[in-house]
Coordinates of C-alpha atoms in Angstrom, one line a residue:
M1 CA 0.0 0.0 -0.1
N2 CA 1.3 3.4 -1.0
P3 CA -0.1 6.9 0.4
Y4 CA -2.5 7.1 -2.6
T5 CA -4.1 3.7 -2.1
Q6 CA -4.3 4.2 1.9
L7 CA -5.9 7.5 1.4
V8 CA -8.4 6.4 -1.3
S9 CA -9.2 3.4 0.6
I10 CA -10.2 5.3 3.6
L11 CA -12.2 7.9 1.6
S12 CA -14.0 5.3 -0.4
S13 CA -15.1 3.3 2.8
P14 CA -18.7 3.9 3.9
S15 CA -17.6 3.2 7.4
A16 CA -15.0 6.0 7.4
R17 CA -16.4 9.1 9.3
F18 CA -14.4 12.3 9.6
Y19 CA -13.8 15.3 11.8
C20 CA -12.2 17.2 8.9
N21 CA -12.8 20.3 6.7
E22 CA -12.9 20.1 3.1
A23 CA -9.5 21.8 2.5
E24 CA -7.6 19.2 4.5
I25 CA -9.1 16.3 2.4
V26 CA -8.5 18.2 -0.8
S27 CA -4.9 18.9 0.2
A28 CA -4.3 15.3 1.2
L29 CA -5.7 14.0 -2.1
V30 CA -3.6 16.4 -4.1
S31 CA -0.4 15.4 -2.3
V32 CA -0.8 11.7 -3.3
M33 CA -2.4 11.8 -6.8
K34 CA 1.1 11.5 -8.4
F35 CA 1.3 8.1 -7.0
I36 CA -1.8 6.7 -8.7
D37 CA 0.4 4.2 -10.8
V38 CA 3.2 3.8 -8.4
A39 CA 3.5 0.5 -6.9
H40 CA 6.1 1.3 -4.3
V41 CA 6.8 4.8 -2.9
T42 CA 10.2 5.6 -1.6
E43 CA 11.1 7.7 1.3
E44 CA 12.4 10.4 -0.9
Q45 CA 9.2 10.5 -3.0
F46 CA 6.8 10.7 0.1
P47 CA 8.6 10.7 3.3
S48 CA 7.1 9.0 6.5
Y49 CA 5.6 11.1 9.1
K50 CA 8.5 10.2 11.4
T51 CA 10.9 11.6 8.8
Q52 CA 8.6 14.9 8.5
V53 CA 8.7 15.3 12.2
A54 CA 12.6 15.0 12.2
S55 CA 12.9 17.7 9.6
I56 CA 10.4 20.0 11.4
F57 CA 12.2 19.4 14.4
G58 CA 15.4 20.4 12.7
V59 CA 13.9 23.8 12.2
V60 CA 12.4 24.2 15.8
N61 CA 15.5 23.0 17.7
P62 CA 17.8 26.0 16.9
I63 CA 15.1 28.4 17.9
T64 CA 14.6 26.8 21.2
Q65 CA 18.4 26.6 21.8
E66 CA 18.6 30.3 21.2
K67 CA 15.9 30.8 23.8
E68 CA 17.6 28.3 26.2
I69 CA 14.4 26.2 26.1
H70 CA 14.8 22.4 25.6
V71 CA 12.4 20.4 23.6
T72 CA 12.4 16.9 22.4
T73 CA 10.5 14.5 20.2
D74 CA 12.4 11.5 22.1
Y75 CA 9.6 11.3 24.3
A76 CA 10.7 8.2 26.4
S77 CA 14.4 9.0 26.7
Q78 CA 16.0 9.6 30.0
E79 CA 19.1 11.0 28.2
V80 CA 17.2 14.4 27.3
T81 CA 17.8 17.6 29.4
P82 CA 15.6 17.8 32.6
G83 CA 12.9 20.0 32.3
S84 CA 12.2 19.6 28.6
L85 CA 9.1 20.3 26.6
A86 CA 7.7 17.2 24.6
Y87 CA 7.2 18.6 21.2
Y88 CA 4.2 17.3 18.9
P89 CA 4.0 18.3 15.4
I90 CA 0.3 17.9 14.5
M91 CA 0.3 18.7 10.8
G92 CA -1.8 17.7 7.8
M93 CA -4.3 14.8 7.7
I94 CA -4.9 12.9 10.7
L95 CA -5.4 9.2 10.5
S96 CA -5.6 6.4 13.3
D97 CA -3.0 4.4 11.6
S98 CA -0.6 5.7 9.0
R99 CA 3.0 5.7 8.0
W100 CA 2.6 8.9 6.0
W101 CA 0.4 11.0 8.0
F102 CA 0.0 11.9 11.7
S103 CA -1.3 8.9 13.5
S104 CA -3.6 9.3 16.4
K105 CA -2.7 6.0 17.7
Q106 CA 1.1 6.7 17.7
F107 CA 0.2 10.0 19.4
V108 CA -1.3 8.3 22.3
K109 CA 1.7 6.3 22.9
D110 CA 4.0 9.3 22.6
L111 CA 1.9 11.3 25.1
Q112 CA 2.0 8.3 27.7
A113 CA 5.8 8.1 27.1
A114 CA 6.4 11.8 27.8
E115 CA 4.0 11.8 30.6
A116 CA 5.8 9.1 32.4
N117 CA 9.3 10.8 31.6
P118 CA 10.7 12.6 34.6
M119 CA 12.9 14.6 32.3
V120 CA 9.7 16.2 30.5
N121 CA 7.8 19.0 32.4
A122 CA 5.1 20.0 29.8
H123 CA 3.4 18.8 26.5
F124 CA 3.6 21.4 23.5
L125 CA 1.2 20.6 20.7
H126 CA 2.1 22.5 17.5
I127 CA -1.0 22.2 15.3
K128 CA -1.4 23.0 11.5
S129 CA -4.3 20.6 10.5
G130 CA -7.8 20.6 9.2
G131 CA -8.7 17.5 10.9
G132 CA -9.1 13.8 9.7
E133 CA -10.4 10.6 10.8
A134 CA -12.9 10.4 13.6
W135 CA -12.0 6.8 14.8
Y136 CA -9.9 6.7 17.9
M137 CA -10.4 10.3 18.7
D138 CA -12.2 9.4 21.9
R139 CA -9.1 7.6 22.9
V140 CA -7.1 10.6 22.3
A141 CA -9.2 12.8 24.1
E142 CA -9.2 10.4 27.1
T143 CA -5.5 10.3 27.1
L144 CA -5.1 14.1 26.9
Q145 CA -7.7 14.4 29.8
S146 CA -5.6 12.1 32.0
L147 CA -2.3 13.9 31.7
K148 CA -1.3 15.6 34.8
K149 CA 1.7 17.6 33.2
P150 CA 0.5 20.9 31.5
I151 CA -0.6 21.0 27.9
Y152 CA 0.1 24.0 25.5
S153 CA -1.6 24.3 22.2
F154 CA 0.0 26.5 19.5
V155 CA -2.0 27.1 16.1
E156 CA -0.2 27.7 13.0
K157 CA -2.6 28.6 10.3
V158 CA -5.5 26.0 11.1
A159 CA -6.6 24.0 14.0
A160 CA -10.1 22.6 12.5
S161 CA -12.3 19.6 13.5
A162 CA -10.1 16.5 14.8
A163 CA -7.3 19.0 15.3
Y164 CA -9.1 21.3 17.3
Y165 CA -10.5 18.3 19.1
I166 CA -6.9 17.5 20.1
G167 CA -5.9 21.2 20.6
V168 CA -8.8 21.9 22.9
H169 CA -7.1 20.2 25.7
G170 CA -4.4 22.9 26.0
A171 CA -4.6 24.6 29.3
T172 CA -3.7 27.6 26.9
I173 CA -4.5 27.8 23.2
K174 CA -3.1 30.5 21.1
A175 CA -2.9 31.0 17.5
S176 CA -0.1 32.6 15.3
T177 CA -2.0 35.2 13.2
Q178 CA -5.6 36.7 13.1
N179 CA -6.2 34.7 10.1
D180 CA -5.7 31.4 11.4
L181 CA -8.7 29.2 11.0
I182 CA -10.3 27.7 14.2
G183 CA -13.2 25.5 15.0
S184 CA -15.2 23.2 12.6
I185 CA -16.4 21.3 15.5
G186 CA -18.5 18.9 13.4
T187 CA -18.8 15.4 11.9
L188 CA -19.3 14.3 8.1
I189 CA -18.8 11.5 5.9
D190 CA -17.0 12.5 2.6
S191 CA -16.9 9.1 0.8
L192 CA -16.0 8.3 -2.9
N193 CA -18.4 6.4 -4.7
F194 CA -16.6 4.3 -7.4
M195 CA -19.7 2.2 -8.6
P196 CA -20.8 4.4 -11.5
Y197 CA -17.2 4.2 -12.8
F198 CA -17.0 0.4 -12.6
E199 CA -20.5 0.3 -14.3
K200 CA -19.1 2.5 -17.3
L201 CA -16.3 -0.2 -17.5
G202 CA -19.0 -2.8 -18.0
I203 CA -18.3 -4.3 -14.4
E204 CA -21.6 -5.5 -13.1
R205 CA -22.2 -5.7 -9.2
I206 CA -24.1 -8.7 -8.0
R207 CA -25.3 -8.5 -4.4
E208 CA -27.7 -10.7 -2.4
V209 CA -28.2 -11.0 1.3
A210 CA -29.6 -14.0 3.3
T211 CA -33.2 -14.2 4.0
K212 CA -32.6 -13.1 7.6
S213 CA -29.9 -10.6 6.7
D214 CA -32.2 -7.8 5.4
L215 CA -30.4 -5.4 7.5
K216 CA -26.9 -6.3 6.4
N217 CA -25.3 -2.9 5.2
K218 CA -28.8 -1.6 4.6
K219 CA -28.0 2.0 6.0
Y220 CA -24.9 2.1 3.9
E221 CA -26.6 1.2 0.8
D222 CA -29.4 3.7 1.8
L223 CA -26.7 6.3 2.0
Y224 CA -25.4 5.7 -1.4
N225 CA -29.0 5.6 -3.0
G226 CA -29.8 9.1 -1.5
K227 CA -31.6 8.1 1.8
P228 CA -28.9 9.1 4.3
E229 CA -31.3 9.6 7.5
Q230 CA -30.4 6.4 9.4
F231 CA -26.7 6.8 8.6
I232 CA -26.8 10.4 9.8
R233 CA -28.8 9.5 13.0
E234 CA -27.0 6.3 13.9
E235 CA -23.4 7.0 12.7
L236 CA -22.7 10.8 12.4
D237 CA -24.8 12.2 15.2
P238 CA -23.4 10.0 18.1
L239 CA -19.9 11.1 17.0
Q240 CA -20.9 14.8 16.9
Q241 CA -22.3 14.4 20.5
Q242 CA -19.0 12.9 21.6
F243 CA -17.1 15.7 19.9
E244 CA -19.2 18.5 21.6
A245 CA -18.9 16.7 25.0
A246 CA -15.3 16.4 24.9
V247 CA -14.7 20.0 23.9
R248 CA -17.2 21.3 26.5
A249 CA -15.3 19.2 29.1
A250 CA -11.8 20.4 28.1
R251 CA -12.8 23.9 27.8
P252 CA -15.5 25.0 30.2
Q253 CA -15.4 28.6 28.9
L254 CA -17.8 27.2 26.2
N255 CA -20.3 25.6 28.6
D256 CA -22.5 28.7 28.6
L257 CA -23.1 28.4 24.8
P258 CA -26.5 26.6 23.8
D259 CA -26.3 23.3 21.9
D260 CA -27.6 25.1 18.7
D261 CA -24.8 27.8 18.8
P262 CA -22.9 28.0 15.5
V263 CA -19.7 27.0 17.3
F264 CA -21.2 23.5 17.9
R265 CA -22.8 23.4 14.4
G266 CA -19.4 23.2 12.4
E267 CA -18.7 26.8 12.0
S268 CA -15.1 27.8 11.6
Y269 CA -13.7 31.3 12.7
Y270 CA -10.7 33.5 11.9
A271 CA -8.6 33.5 15.2
S272 CA -9.0 37.1 15.9
P273 CA -11.4 38.5 16.9
P274 CA -14.1 35.9 16.3
A275 CA -12.5 32.8 17.7
I276 CA -11.2 34.7 20.7
D277 CA -14.7 36.4 21.2
N278 CA -16.2 32.9 20.9
K279 CA -13.8 31.5 23.6
L280 CA -12.4 29.0 21.3
I281 CA -8.9 30.2 21.9
D282 CA -7.1 32.4 24.4
G283 CA -5.2 34.9 22.2
L284 CA -2.4 35.3 19.6
T285 CA 1.3 34.8 19.9
T286 CA 4.5 34.1 18.0
F287 CA 5.9 30.6 18.0
E288 CA 8.8 31.6 20.1
E289 CA 6.7 33.3 22.7
A290 CA 4.4 30.3 22.9
L291 CA 7.5 28.0 23.5
Y292 CA 8.5 30.4 26.4
E293 CA 5.0 30.4 28.0
A294 CA 4.8 26.5 27.6
D295 CA 8.4 26.4 29.3
T296 CA 7.2 28.6 32.2
M297 CA 4.2 26.6 32.7
G298 CA 6.2 23.4 32.8
K299 CA 8.7 25.0 35.2
E300 CA 5.9 26.2 37.5
W301 CA 4.2 22.7 37.4
A302 CA 7.6 21.0 38.4
Q303 CA 8.2 23.4 41.2
L304 CA 4.6 22.7 42.5
Q305 CA 5.5 18.9 42.4
R306 CA 8.6 19.5 44.4
N307 CA 6.9 21.7 46.9
R308 CA 4.2 19.2 47.5
K309 CA 6.8 16.3 47.7
S310 CA 8.7 18.6 50.5
L311 CA 5.3 19.3 52.2
M312 CA 4.5 15.6 52.4
S313 CA 8.0 14.9 54.1
Y314 CA 7.0 16.8 56.9
I315 CA 3.5 15.1 57.5

């Protein structure tokens, strides 16, 4: 499987649900169209996300060294500088399992490794994504909610849908410019129906179900036949409810909003003033200042832990 076949297989599956804006889907498709007829894709042609992270970190690290802030993507290493920030680039399409895109499953493992690492003081989420696959996002939210170390979310250009689902767990959420796009708290299916194409090729589909299997894939067949009501009610609406509940739990500032507020109906906003006014983010900042703020949060948390430990020794 190459990046093209993986992405198309997900987009053509009726069971794939997304927390994603249209721009991210289009961007992901455009990036892989050149691999339609390529059996094997090399690391040079389409680098793995791990390689992309290393490249991003290569740009970030000199900035942090100049500021005397220590960051790491080696989340479990005991060899990193004490008091480091765990740095997570969350960029592009979000998928549950992927070599080429951000993997929500790997993210959970990385969070847990950094949380358990005494050399790490805080988690820094660097977000530039329009979202992605809905599956496994509940586990991501549970993991983020369980963390004791502070989380700082920095948005560069866009934090929409699944990306905002992740970023909302930051104790502080700030964007880089007033024109960054924030929100899109919504759920959709954006599936590719290849059947008309196959029919033009003369490929006939034969489908029958057992007498007692009348409901087998029925709601998916109805969806493709222009009757999406059951699919929306049973597949999309529950995911939307989970999404909204997770956002409200992570960001109590939004709890005063009614259920029918545009914020919870999939609307997206520029960072400033609307996203700030709607309490989706806390403000604007530069990347360097965000790192400094996150580093300060981490140091304050570490000092608090030391104070508590010292106090307990007297009890």
